[in-house]
Amino acid sequence: MIRVSVIGAKGRMGQHVVAAVRNAKYMELALTIDAGEDITAITPENTDVAVEFSVPSASLENVRALVKSGVHVVVGTTGWTEEKMDIVRADLKEHPGLSVFIAPNFAISTVLAEYFAAQAAKYFESAEIVELHHPDKVDAPSGTALHTAHALAAARQAAGMPNIPDNTQTDGGSRGQVVDGIHVHAVRLRGLNAHEEILFGNAGEQLVIRADSFDRTSFMPGVLLAVRKAGTRAGLSVGLDQYLDL
Ligand SMILES: NC(=O)C1=CN([C@@H]2O[C@H](COP(=O)(O)OP(=O)(O)OC[C@H]3O[C@@H](n4cnc5c(N)ncnc54)[C@H](O)[C@@H]3O)[C@@H](O)[C@H]2O)C=CC1
Ligand SMILES: O=C(O)C1=N[C@H](C(=O)O)C[C@H](O)C1
């Protein structure tokens, strides 16, 4: 049995993770922690893997506390920068064998959309990203859109492509946030859950790659896969794609 504790357990994602772990074969729910509760109660004596879905402002300190305790960590919270990940990498040096796995998105549709988009990137002069979410989301653009923008930019750079053409002369904010040279647009709309479109253009043609997570259950197979894989790859790793046969 894999003993799984959940941090942010009262949140939208946390509640789904608690239910998914309860229903998963060979897993048992250990502790559930939310804001104001003592995360140091999670120890190797009661937990093999901790799943963290909290808020961007709290996630780094939660992960550091869990690493210090000596449990594997699966993280879905957004807001991770290279600087924050370097802090975790440094902590992990004191805990050889321990794994911290961060996934900007656990939905297979979105992971594949980003993978296909990275393949397509070098064939198109223009690329932009539109992410669409529920209005209760606290961060914009989404962690997924940021990750996708970095992947597209890396693919374009590797292919030696020039800057994306854009002759905008005045911009009151309508052109979105520019991430690594890619324009990223965020929509917040009641009724939506989590959606992403990657738009590519050439003269006379367009390719749109779109992923829709209609329900948070879409993230659960990916979360459970990451829990099962915890410890197989020591250190910090990012992205569910590495566990897929791509
Ligand atoms: N990687 C993925 O596939 C997905 C990632 N997310 C991300 O997961 C995060 C959580 O999203 P939601 O569940 O929708 O948010 P939410 O606001 O519904 O839940 C967050 C929970 O964390 C708790 N919390 C706040 N501070 C805490 C602390 N210091 N320690 C422990 N718990 C604390 C809150 O009380 C709340 O219960 C966000 O960053 C979101 O972008 C969401 C969906 C999928
Ligand atoms: O807050 C959400 O809902 C989501 N957050 C993640 C993100 O910011 O990319 C993943 C998914 O888009 C849902």
PDB file of C-alpha atoms and ligand atoms in Angstrom:
ATOM      1  CA  MET A   1       0.000   0.000   0.000  1.00  0.00           C
ATOM      2  CA  ILE A   2       1.152   3.532  -0.809  1.00  0.00           C
ATOM      3  CA  ARG A   3       0.243   5.863   2.042  1.00  0.00           C
ATOM      4  CA  VAL A   4      -0.745   9.252   0.600  1.00  0.00           C
ATOM      5  CA  SER A   5      -1.210  12.529   2.463  1.00  0.00           C
ATOM      6  CA  VAL A   6      -2.932  15.491   0.832  1.00  0.00           C
ATOM      7  CA  ILE A   7      -2.036  19.157   1.397  1.00  0.00           C
ATOM      8  CA  GLY A   8      -4.697  21.708   0.452  1.00  0.00           C
ATOM      9  CA  ALA A   9      -7.201  18.934   1.100  1.00  0.00           C
ATOM     10  CA  LYS A  10     -10.199  21.255   1.507  1.00  0.00           C
ATOM     11  CA  GLY A  11      -9.643  22.953  -1.859  1.00  0.00           C
ATOM     12  CA  ARG A  12     -11.256  22.150  -5.210  1.00  0.00           C
ATOM     13  CA  MET A  13      -8.360  19.947  -6.308  1.00  0.00           C
ATOM     14  CA  GLY A  14      -7.552  18.663  -2.830  1.00  0.00           C
ATOM     15  CA  GLN A  15     -11.074  17.265  -2.382  1.00  0.00           C
ATOM     16  CA  HIS A  16     -10.821  15.434  -5.703  1.00  0.00           C
ATOM     17  CA  VAL A  17      -7.403  14.017  -4.771  1.00  0.00           C
ATOM     18  CA  VAL A  18      -8.720  12.786  -1.415  1.00  0.00           C
ATOM     19  CA  ALA A  19     -11.580  10.965  -3.194  1.00  0.00           C
ATOM     20  CA  ALA A  20      -9.286   9.587  -5.911  1.00  0.00           C
ATOM     21  CA  VAL A  21      -6.793   8.217  -3.367  1.00  0.00           C
ATOM     22  CA  ARG A  22      -9.621   6.644  -1.339  1.00  0.00           C
ATOM     23  CA  ASN A  23     -10.836   4.859  -4.488  1.00  0.00           C
ATOM     24  CA  ALA A  24      -7.410   3.886  -5.860  1.00  0.00           C
ATOM     25  CA  LYS A  25      -6.063   0.355  -5.701  1.00  0.00           C
ATOM     26  CA  TYR A  26      -3.046  -0.153  -3.438  1.00  0.00           C
ATOM     27  CA  MET A  27      -3.305   3.350  -1.979  1.00  0.00           C
ATOM     28  CA  GLU A  28      -4.560   4.518   1.360  1.00  0.00           C
ATOM     29  CA  LEU A  29      -5.279   8.033   2.562  1.00  0.00           C
ATOM     30  CA  ALA A  30      -2.968   9.046   5.411  1.00  0.00           C
ATOM     31  CA  LEU A  31      -3.222  12.665   6.629  1.00  0.00           C
ATOM     32  CA  THR A  32      -5.142  15.596   5.175  1.00  0.00           C
ATOM     33  CA  ILE A  33      -3.787  19.112   5.801  1.00  0.00           C
ATOM     34  CA  ASP A  34      -5.121  22.534   4.889  1.00  0.00           C
ATOM     35  CA  ALA A  35      -4.225  26.154   5.733  1.00  0.00           C
ATOM     36  CA  GLY A  36      -3.347  26.697   9.394  1.00  0.00           C
ATOM     37  CA  GLU A  37      -2.754  23.006  10.091  1.00  0.00           C
ATOM     38  CA  ASP A  38       0.591  21.492  11.072  1.00  0.00           C
ATOM     39  CA  ILE A  39       2.344  20.108   7.987  1.00  0.00           C
ATOM     40  CA  THR A  40       5.132  18.638  10.143  1.00  0.00           C
ATOM     41  CA  ALA A  41       2.601  16.002  11.253  1.00  0.00           C
ATOM     42  CA  ILE A  42       3.376  14.359   7.904  1.00  0.00           C
ATOM     43  CA  THR A  43       6.371  12.063   8.425  1.00  0.00           C
ATOM     44  CA  PRO A  44       7.781   8.869   6.865  1.00  0.00           C
ATOM     45  CA  GLU A  45       6.126   6.972   9.746  1.00  0.00           C
ATOM     46  CA  ASN A  46       2.648   7.768   8.341  1.00  0.00           C
ATOM     47  CA  THR A  47       3.233   8.845   4.701  1.00  0.00           C
ATOM     48  CA  ASP A  48       5.040   7.620   1.590  1.00  0.00           C
ATOM     49  CA  VAL A  49       3.903  10.347  -0.820  1.00  0.00           C
ATOM     50  CA  ALA A  50       2.457  13.800  -0.148  1.00  0.00           C
ATOM     51  CA  VAL A  51       0.290  15.440  -2.836  1.00  0.00           C
ATOM     52  CA  GLU A  52       0.340  19.245  -2.698  1.00  0.00           C
ATOM     53  CA  PHE A  53      -2.422  21.397  -4.261  1.00  0.00           C
ATOM     54  CA  SER A  54      -2.517  24.647  -2.298  1.00  0.00           C
ATOM     55  CA  VAL A  55      -1.869  28.238  -3.392  1.00  0.00           C
ATOM     56  CA  PRO A  56       1.152  29.652  -5.264  1.00  0.00           C
ATOM     57  CA  SER A  57       2.206  31.743  -2.234  1.00  0.00           C
ATOM     58  CA  ALA A  58       2.378  28.684   0.072  1.00  0.00           C
ATOM     59  CA  SER A  59       3.565  25.858  -2.142  1.00  0.00           C
ATOM     60  CA  LEU A  60       7.331  26.393  -1.892  1.00  0.00           C
ATOM     61  CA  GLU A  61       7.341  26.404   1.914  1.00  0.00           C
ATOM     62  CA  ASN A  62       5.041  23.371   2.013  1.00  0.00           C
ATOM     63  CA  VAL A  63       7.318  21.435  -0.321  1.00  0.00           C
ATOM     64  CA  ARG A  64      10.403  22.414   1.674  1.00  0.00           C
ATOM     65  CA  ALA A  65       8.736  21.222   4.895  1.00  0.00           C
ATOM     66  CA  LEU A  66       7.791  17.898   3.283  1.00  0.00           C
ATOM     67  CA  VAL A  67      11.309  17.353   1.905  1.00  0.00           C
ATOM     68  CA  LYS A  68      12.716  18.137   5.349  1.00  0.00           C
ATOM     69  CA  SER A  69      10.386  15.500   6.787  1.00  0.00           C
ATOM     70  CA  GLY A  70      11.656  12.951   4.242  1.00  0.00           C
ATOM     71  CA  VAL A  71       8.563  12.084   2.157  1.00  0.00           C
ATOM     72  CA  HIS A  72       8.216  12.047  -1.645  1.00  0.00           C
ATOM     73  CA  VAL A  73       6.201  14.993  -2.982  1.00  0.00           C
ATOM     74  CA  VAL A  74       3.852  15.360  -5.959  1.00  0.00           C
ATOM     75  CA  VAL A  75       3.011  19.011  -6.647  1.00  0.00           C
ATOM     76  CA  GLY A  76       0.187  20.434  -8.757  1.00  0.00           C
ATOM     77  CA  THR A  77       0.171  23.982  -7.425  1.00  0.00           C
ATOM     78  CA  THR A  78       1.158  26.721  -9.871  1.00  0.00           C
ATOM     79  CA  GLY A  79       3.609  29.592  -9.423  1.00  0.00           C
ATOM     80  CA  TRP A  80       6.862  27.662  -9.728  1.00  0.00           C
ATOM     81  CA  THR A  81       9.836  29.611 -11.091  1.00  0.00           C
ATOM     82  CA  GLU A  82      13.396  28.393 -11.775  1.00  0.00           C
ATOM     83  CA  GLU A  83      14.507  30.288  -8.646  1.00  0.00           C
ATOM     84  CA  LYS A  84      11.994  28.454  -6.465  1.00  0.00           C
ATOM     85  CA  MET A  85      12.910  25.109  -8.010  1.00  0.00           C
ATOM     86  CA  ASP A  86      16.604  25.788  -7.350  1.00  0.00           C
ATOM     87  CA  ILE A  87      15.787  26.173  -3.647  1.00  0.00           C
ATOM     88  CA  VAL A  88      14.086  22.768  -3.672  1.00  0.00           C
ATOM     89  CA  ARG A  89      16.979  21.223  -5.643  1.00  0.00           C
ATOM     90  CA  ALA A  90      19.384  22.497  -2.968  1.00  0.00           C
ATOM     91  CA  ASP A  91      17.196  21.025  -0.187  1.00  0.00           C
ATOM     92  CA  LEU A  92      17.034  17.687  -2.007  1.00  0.00           C
ATOM     93  CA  LYS A  93      20.833  17.396  -1.950  1.00  0.00           C
ATOM     94  CA  GLU A  94      20.455  16.717   1.784  1.00  0.00           C
ATOM     95  CA  HIS A  95      17.937  13.929   1.019  1.00  0.00           C
ATOM     96  CA  PRO A  96      19.347  11.621  -1.669  1.00  0.00           C
ATOM     97  CA  GLY A  97      16.717   9.245  -3.047  1.00  0.00           C
ATOM     98  CA  LEU A  98      13.818  11.589  -2.342  1.00  0.00           C
ATOM     99  CA  SER A  99      11.717  12.858  -5.258  1.00  0.00           C
ATOM    100  CA  VAL A 100       9.767  16.063  -5.835  1.00  0.00           C
ATOM    101  CA  PHE A 101       7.627  15.925  -8.963  1.00  0.00           C
ATOM    102  CA  ILE A 102       5.903  19.084 -10.239  1.00  0.00           C
ATOM    103  CA  ALA A 103       3.294  18.971 -12.999  1.00  0.00           C
ATOM    104  CA  PRO A 104       1.850  22.201 -14.421  1.00  0.00           C
ATOM    105  CA  ASN A 105      -1.024  20.053 -15.676  1.00  0.00           C
ATOM    106  CA  PHE A 106      -2.074  16.479 -14.899  1.00  0.00           C
ATOM    107  CA  ALA A 107      -4.686  16.133 -17.689  1.00  0.00           C
ATOM    108  CA  ILE A 108      -3.583  13.863 -20.533  1.00  0.00           C
ATOM    109  CA  SER A 109      -5.329  16.066 -23.117  1.00  0.00           C
ATOM    110  CA  THR A 110      -3.364  19.129 -22.074  1.00  0.00           C
ATOM    111  CA  VAL A 111      -0.041  17.315 -21.741  1.00  0.00           C
ATOM    112  CA  LEU A 112      -0.515  15.972 -25.278  1.00  0.00           C
ATOM    113  CA  ALA A 113      -1.629  19.375 -26.598  1.00  0.00           C
ATOM    114  CA  GLU A 114       1.603  20.913 -25.340  1.00  0.00           C
ATOM    115  CA  TYR A 115       3.646  18.041 -26.765  1.00  0.00           C
ATOM    116  CA  PHE A 116       2.006  18.358 -30.205  1.00  0.00           C
ATOM    117  CA  ALA A 117       2.384  22.146 -30.082  1.00  0.00           C
ATOM    118  CA  ALA A 118       6.102  21.870 -29.407  1.00  0.00           C
ATOM    119  CA  GLN A 119       6.379  19.599 -32.480  1.00  0.00           C
ATOM    120  CA  ALA A 120       4.412  22.063 -34.614  1.00  0.00           C
ATOM    121  CA  ALA A 121       6.176  25.216 -33.417  1.00  0.00           C
ATOM    122  CA  LYS A 122       9.017  25.266 -35.932  1.00  0.00           C
ATOM    123  CA  TYR A 123       6.656  25.071 -38.916  1.00  0.00           C
ATOM    124  CA  PHE A 124       4.717  28.290 -38.228  1.00  0.00           C
ATOM    125  CA  GLU A 125       5.695  31.930 -38.410  1.00  0.00           C
ATOM    126  CA  SER A 126       3.155  32.984 -35.766  1.00  0.00           C
ATOM    127  CA  ALA A 127       2.110  31.404 -32.466  1.00  0.00           C
ATOM    128  CA  GLU A 128      -0.099  32.624 -29.628  1.00  0.00           C
ATOM    129  CA  ILE A 129      -1.678  30.955 -26.587  1.00  0.00           C
ATOM    130  CA  VAL A 130      -5.161  31.480 -25.166  1.00  0.00           C
ATOM    131  CA  GLU A 131      -5.956  29.909 -21.796  1.00  0.00           C
ATOM    132  CA  LEU A 132      -9.521  29.889 -20.479  1.00  0.00           C
ATOM    133  CA  HIS A 133     -10.467  29.112 -16.857  1.00  0.00           C
ATOM    134  CA  HIS A 134     -13.129  29.391 -14.158  1.00  0.00           C
ATOM    135  CA  PRO A 135     -13.261  32.845 -12.513  1.00  0.00           C
ATOM    136  CA  ASP A 136     -12.199  31.531  -9.065  1.00  0.00           C
ATOM    137  CA  LYS A 137      -8.662  30.946 -10.303  1.00  0.00           C
ATOM    138  CA  VAL A 138      -6.227  33.274  -8.481  1.00  0.00           C
ATOM    139  CA  ASP A 139      -3.344  33.370 -10.982  1.00  0.00           C
ATOM    140  CA  ALA A 140      -3.092  34.488 -14.595  1.00  0.00           C
ATOM    141  CA  PRO A 141      -1.819  33.368 -16.935  1.00  0.00           C
ATOM    142  CA  SER A 142      -2.181  29.723 -15.953  1.00  0.00           C
ATOM    143  CA  GLY A 143       0.875  27.689 -14.998  1.00  0.00           C
ATOM    144  CA  THR A 144       0.114  25.486 -17.982  1.00  0.00           C
ATOM    145  CA  ALA A 145       0.135  28.407 -20.418  1.00  0.00           C
ATOM    146  CA  LEU A 146       3.457  29.625 -19.026  1.00  0.00           C
ATOM    147  CA  HIS A 147       4.919  26.131 -19.412  1.00  0.00           C
ATOM    148  CA  THR A 148       3.573  25.871 -22.967  1.00  0.00           C
ATOM    149  CA  ALA A 149       4.999  29.281 -23.883  1.00  0.00           C
ATOM    150  CA  HIS A 150       8.440  28.223 -22.630  1.00  0.00           C
ATOM    151  CA  ALA A 151       8.197  24.983 -24.658  1.00  0.00           C
ATOM    152  CA  LEU A 152       7.175  26.812 -27.848  1.00  0.00           C
ATOM    153  CA  ALA A 153       9.897  29.407 -27.417  1.00  0.00           C
ATOM    154  CA  ALA A 154      12.521  26.701 -26.879  1.00  0.00           C
ATOM    155  CA  ALA A 155      11.376  24.844 -30.006  1.00  0.00           C
ATOM    156  CA  ARG A 156      11.440  28.045 -32.082  1.00  0.00           C
ATOM    157  CA  GLN A 157      14.865  28.964 -30.779  1.00  0.00           C
ATOM    158  CA  ALA A 158      16.259  25.477 -31.490  1.00  0.00           C
ATOM    159  CA  ALA A 159      14.976  25.828 -35.064  1.00  0.00           C
ATOM    160  CA  GLY A 160      16.625  29.275 -35.407  1.00  0.00           C
ATOM    161  CA  MET A 161      13.335  31.066 -36.032  1.00  0.00           C
ATOM    162  CA  PRO A 162      13.041  34.869 -35.993  1.00  0.00           C
ATOM    163  CA  ASN A 163      10.748  36.839 -33.670  1.00  0.00           C
ATOM    164  CA  ILE A 164       7.016  36.421 -34.225  1.00  0.00           C
ATOM    165  CA  PRO A 165       5.729  39.198 -36.519  1.00  0.00           C
ATOM    166  CA  ASP A 166       3.568  41.817 -34.788  1.00  0.00           C
ATOM    167  CA  ASN A 167       3.117  45.354 -36.048  1.00  0.00           C
ATOM    168  CA  THR A 168       0.954  46.542 -33.134  1.00  0.00           C
ATOM    169  CA  GLN A 169       1.631  50.267 -32.630  1.00  0.00           C
ATOM    170  CA  THR A 170      -0.636  50.918 -29.627  1.00  0.00           C
ATOM    171  CA  ASP A 171      -1.537  48.364 -26.947  1.00  0.00           C
ATOM    172  CA  GLY A 172      -3.795  49.063 -23.980  1.00  0.00           C
ATOM    173  CA  GLY A 173      -3.154  45.525 -22.736  1.00  0.00           C
ATOM    174  CA  SER A 174      -5.182  43.723 -25.380  1.00  0.00           C
ATOM    175  CA  ARG A 175      -2.190  41.825 -26.764  1.00  0.00           C
ATOM    176  CA  GLY A 176      -1.804  39.820 -23.552  1.00  0.00           C
ATOM    177  CA  GLN A 177       1.355  38.972 -21.582  1.00  0.00           C
ATOM    178  CA  VAL A 178       4.495  38.279 -23.571  1.00  0.00           C
ATOM    179  CA  VAL A 179       6.219  35.147 -22.246  1.00  0.00           C
ATOM    180  CA  ASP A 180       9.524  34.286 -23.931  1.00  0.00           C
ATOM    181  CA  GLY A 181       8.295  36.205 -26.984  1.00  0.00           C
ATOM    182  CA  ILE A 182       4.924  34.382 -27.115  1.00  0.00           C
ATOM    183  CA  HIS A 183       1.702  36.343 -26.490  1.00  0.00           C
ATOM    184  CA  VAL A 184      -0.433  34.637 -23.811  1.00  0.00           C
ATOM    185  CA  HIS A 185      -4.087  35.623 -23.281  1.00  0.00           C
ATOM    186  CA  ALA A 186      -6.194  34.693 -20.237  1.00  0.00           C
ATOM    187  CA  VAL A 187     -10.003  34.398 -20.206  1.00  0.00           C
ATOM    188  CA  ARG A 188     -11.970  33.944 -16.937  1.00  0.00           C
ATOM    189  CA  LEU A 189     -15.544  32.817 -17.487  1.00  0.00           C
ATOM    190  CA  ARG A 190     -18.178  31.212 -15.241  1.00  0.00           C
ATOM    191  CA  GLY A 191     -18.986  27.753 -16.544  1.00  0.00           C
ATOM    192  CA  LEU A 192     -15.458  27.007 -17.716  1.00  0.00           C
ATOM    193  CA  ASN A 193     -12.995  24.729 -15.930  1.00  0.00           C
ATOM    194  CA  ALA A 194      -9.520  24.583 -17.593  1.00  0.00           C
ATOM    195  CA  HIS A 195      -8.918  25.017 -21.319  1.00  0.00           C
ATOM    196  CA  GLU A 196      -6.001  25.918 -23.549  1.00  0.00           C
ATOM    197  CA  GLU A 197      -5.662  26.819 -27.208  1.00  0.00           C
ATOM    198  CA  ILE A 198      -2.377  27.082 -29.037  1.00  0.00           C
ATOM    199  CA  LEU A 199      -2.796  28.980 -32.298  1.00  0.00           C
ATOM    200  CA  PHE A 200      -0.284  28.763 -35.139  1.00  0.00           C
ATOM    201  CA  GLY A 201      -0.326  30.769 -38.354  1.00  0.00           C
ATOM    202  CA  ASN A 202       1.390  30.966 -41.701  1.00  0.00           C
ATOM    203  CA  ALA A 203       0.367  32.945 -44.768  1.00  0.00           C
ATOM    204  CA  GLY A 204      -3.000  31.507 -45.803  1.00  0.00           C
ATOM    205  CA  GLU A 205      -3.276  28.801 -43.114  1.00  0.00           C
ATOM    206  CA  GLN A 206      -3.898  28.194 -39.417  1.00  0.00           C
ATOM    207  CA  LEU A 207      -3.481  25.306 -36.998  1.00  0.00           C
ATOM    208  CA  VAL A 208      -5.304  25.329 -33.644  1.00  0.00           C
ATOM    209  CA  ILE A 209      -4.467  22.771 -30.964  1.00  0.00           C
ATOM    210  CA  ARG A 210      -7.025  22.814 -28.152  1.00  0.00           C
ATOM    211  CA  ALA A 211      -7.372  20.852 -24.912  1.00  0.00           C
ATOM    212  CA  ASP A 212     -10.465  20.997 -22.677  1.00  0.00           C
ATOM    213  CA  SER A 213     -10.629  19.819 -19.078  1.00  0.00           C
ATOM    214  CA  PHE A 214     -14.365  19.966 -18.458  1.00  0.00           C
ATOM    215  CA  ASP A 215     -14.109  18.500 -14.971  1.00  0.00           C
ATOM    216  CA  ARG A 216     -11.395  18.117 -12.308  1.00  0.00           C
ATOM    217  CA  THR A 217     -11.710  14.333 -12.542  1.00  0.00           C
ATOM    218  CA  SER A 218      -9.611  14.758 -15.720  1.00  0.00           C
ATOM    219  CA  PHE A 219      -6.557  15.486 -13.560  1.00  0.00           C
ATOM    220  CA  MET A 220      -6.868  12.431 -11.308  1.00  0.00           C
ATOM    221  CA  PRO A 221      -5.343   9.650 -13.486  1.00  0.00           C
ATOM    222  CA  GLY A 222      -2.250  11.840 -13.889  1.00  0.00           C
ATOM    223  CA  VAL A 223      -2.044  12.540 -10.161  1.00  0.00           C
ATOM    224  CA  LEU A 224      -2.348   8.844  -9.311  1.00  0.00           C
ATOM    225  CA  LEU A 225       0.269   7.960 -11.943  1.00  0.00           C
ATOM    226  CA  ALA A 226       2.687  10.468 -10.406  1.00  0.00           C
ATOM    227  CA  VAL A 227       2.022   9.041  -6.931  1.00  0.00           C
ATOM    228  CA  ARG A 228       2.789   5.537  -8.202  1.00  0.00           C
ATOM    229  CA  LYS A 229       5.989   6.761  -9.888  1.00  0.00           C
ATOM    230  CA  ALA A 230       7.172   8.719  -6.827  1.00  0.00           C
ATOM    231  CA  GLY A 231      10.674   7.721  -5.833  1.00  0.00           C
ATOM    232  CA  THR A 232      11.508   6.144  -9.196  1.00  0.00           C
ATOM    233  CA  ARG A 233      13.259   9.353 -10.267  1.00  0.00           C
ATOM    234  CA  ALA A 234      15.207  10.938  -7.407  1.00  0.00           C
ATOM    235  CA  GLY A 235      15.531  14.726  -7.304  1.00  0.00           C
ATOM    236  CA  LEU A 236      13.249  17.349  -8.804  1.00  0.00           C
ATOM    237  CA  SER A 237      11.474  16.672 -12.084  1.00  0.00           C
ATOM    238  CA  VAL A 238       8.826  18.590 -13.985  1.00  0.00           C
ATOM    239  CA  GLY A 239       6.058  17.507 -16.360  1.00  0.00           C
ATOM    240  CA  LEU A 240       3.858  14.446 -16.726  1.00  0.00           C
ATOM    241  CA  ASP A 241       5.134  13.926 -20.288  1.00  0.00           C
ATOM    242  CA  GLN A 242       8.189  12.117 -18.923  1.00  0.00           C
ATOM    243  CA  TYR A 243       5.936   9.319 -17.615  1.00  0.00           C
ATOM    244  CA  LEU A 244       4.155   8.915 -20.961  1.00  0.00           C
ATOM    245  CA  ASP A 245       5.401   6.942 -23.959  1.00  0.00           C
ATOM    246  CA  LEU A 246       5.940   9.995 -26.179  1.00  0.00           C
TER     247      LEU A 246
HETATM  248  N1  LIG B   1      -1.379  20.698 -12.048  1.00  0.00           N
HETATM  249  C1  LIG B   1      -2.675  20.576 -12.347  1.00  0.00           C
HETATM  250  O1  LIG B   1      -3.080  19.710 -13.142  1.00  0.00           O
HETATM  251  C2  LIG B   1      -3.662  21.501 -11.704  1.00  0.00           C
HETATM  252  C3  LIG B   1      -3.199  22.517 -10.918  1.00  0.00           C
HETATM  253  N2  LIG B   1      -4.080  23.342 -10.276  1.00  0.00           N
HETATM  254  C4  LIG B   1      -3.490  24.312  -9.378  1.00  0.00           C
HETATM  255  O2  LIG B   1      -3.633  23.809  -8.050  1.00  0.00           O
HETATM  256  C5  LIG B   1      -3.733  24.886  -7.126  1.00  0.00           C
HETATM  257  C6  LIG B   1      -4.990  24.709  -6.294  1.00  0.00           C
HETATM  258  O3  LIG B   1      -6.120  24.882  -7.103  1.00  0.00           O
HETATM  259  P1  LIG B   1      -7.580  24.763  -6.473  1.00  0.00           P
HETATM  260  O4  LIG B   1      -7.718  23.480  -5.728  1.00  0.00           O
HETATM  261  O5  LIG B   1      -8.524  25.081  -7.569  1.00  0.00           O
HETATM  262  O6  LIG B   1      -7.547  25.971  -5.433  1.00  0.00           O
HETATM  263  P2  LIG B   1      -8.444  26.152  -4.105  1.00  0.00           P
HETATM  264  O7  LIG B   1      -8.347  27.585  -3.745  1.00  0.00           O
HETATM  265  O8  LIG B   1      -9.787  25.538  -4.302  1.00  0.00           O
HETATM  266  O9  LIG B   1      -7.687  25.260  -3.012  1.00  0.00           O
HETATM  267  C7  LIG B   1      -6.495  25.621  -2.374  1.00  0.00           C
HETATM  268  C8  LIG B   1      -6.516  25.031  -0.978  1.00  0.00           C
HETATM  269  O10 LIG B   1      -5.234  25.245  -0.392  1.00  0.00           O
HETATM  270  C9  LIG B   1      -5.470  25.647   0.950  1.00  0.00           C
HETATM  271  N3  LIG B   1      -4.297  26.352   1.456  1.00  0.00           N
HETATM  272  C10 LIG B   1      -4.013  27.682   1.416  1.00  0.00           C
HETATM  273  N4  LIG B   1      -2.840  27.915   2.022  1.00  0.00           N
HETATM  274  C11 LIG B   1      -2.386  26.717   2.446  1.00  0.00           C
HETATM  275  C12 LIG B   1      -1.231  26.309   3.166  1.00  0.00           C
HETATM  276  N5  LIG B   1      -0.284  27.190   3.556  1.00  0.00           N
HETATM  277  N6  LIG B   1      -1.051  24.991   3.432  1.00  0.00           N
HETATM  278  C13 LIG B   1      -1.990  24.090   3.047  1.00  0.00           C
HETATM  279  N7  LIG B   1      -3.121  24.421   2.391  1.00  0.00           N
HETATM  280  C14 LIG B   1      -3.311  25.719   2.092  1.00  0.00           C
HETATM  281  C15 LIG B   1      -6.718  26.510   0.882  1.00  0.00           C
HETATM  282  O11 LIG B   1      -7.312  26.661   2.167  1.00  0.00           O
HETATM  283  C16 LIG B   1      -7.564  25.689  -0.071  1.00  0.00           C
HETATM  284  O12 LIG B   1      -8.309  24.706   0.618  1.00  0.00           O
HETATM  285  C17 LIG B   1      -3.689  26.146  -7.968  1.00  0.00           C
HETATM  286  O13 LIG B   1      -2.370  26.644  -8.017  1.00  0.00           O
HETATM  287  C18 LIG B   1      -4.136  25.665  -9.340  1.00  0.00           C
HETATM  288  O14 LIG B   1      -3.664  26.483 -10.371  1.00  0.00           O
HETATM  289  C19 LIG B   1      -5.420  23.191 -10.414  1.00  0.00           C
HETATM  290  C20 LIG B   1      -5.934  22.231 -11.222  1.00  0.00           C
HETATM  291  C21 LIG B   1      -5.085  21.294 -11.938  1.00  0.00           C
HETATM  292  O1  LIG B   2      -6.507  26.696 -11.347  1.00  0.00           O
HETATM  293  C1  LIG B   2      -6.870  25.797 -12.141  1.00  0.00           C
HETATM  294  O2  LIG B   2      -8.046  25.438 -12.240  1.00  0.00           O
HETATM  295  C2  LIG B   2      -5.857  25.152 -12.977  1.00  0.00           C
HETATM  296  N1  LIG B   2      -4.610  25.447 -12.782  1.00  0.00           N
HETATM  297  C3  LIG B   2      -3.494  24.919 -13.475  1.00  0.00           C
HETATM  298  C4  LIG B   2      -2.802  25.992 -14.280  1.00  0.00           C
HETATM  299  O3  LIG B   2      -2.751  27.145 -13.838  1.00  0.00           O
HETATM  300  O4  LIG B   2      -2.255  25.678 -15.343  1.00  0.00           O
HETATM  301  C5  LIG B   2      -3.851  23.698 -14.285  1.00  0.00           C
HETATM  302  C6  LIG B   2      -5.186  23.751 -14.931  1.00  0.00           C
HETATM  303  O5  LIG B   2      -5.120  24.677 -15.987  1.00  0.00           O
HETATM  304  C7  LIG B   2      -6.276  24.121 -13.957  1.00  0.00           C
END
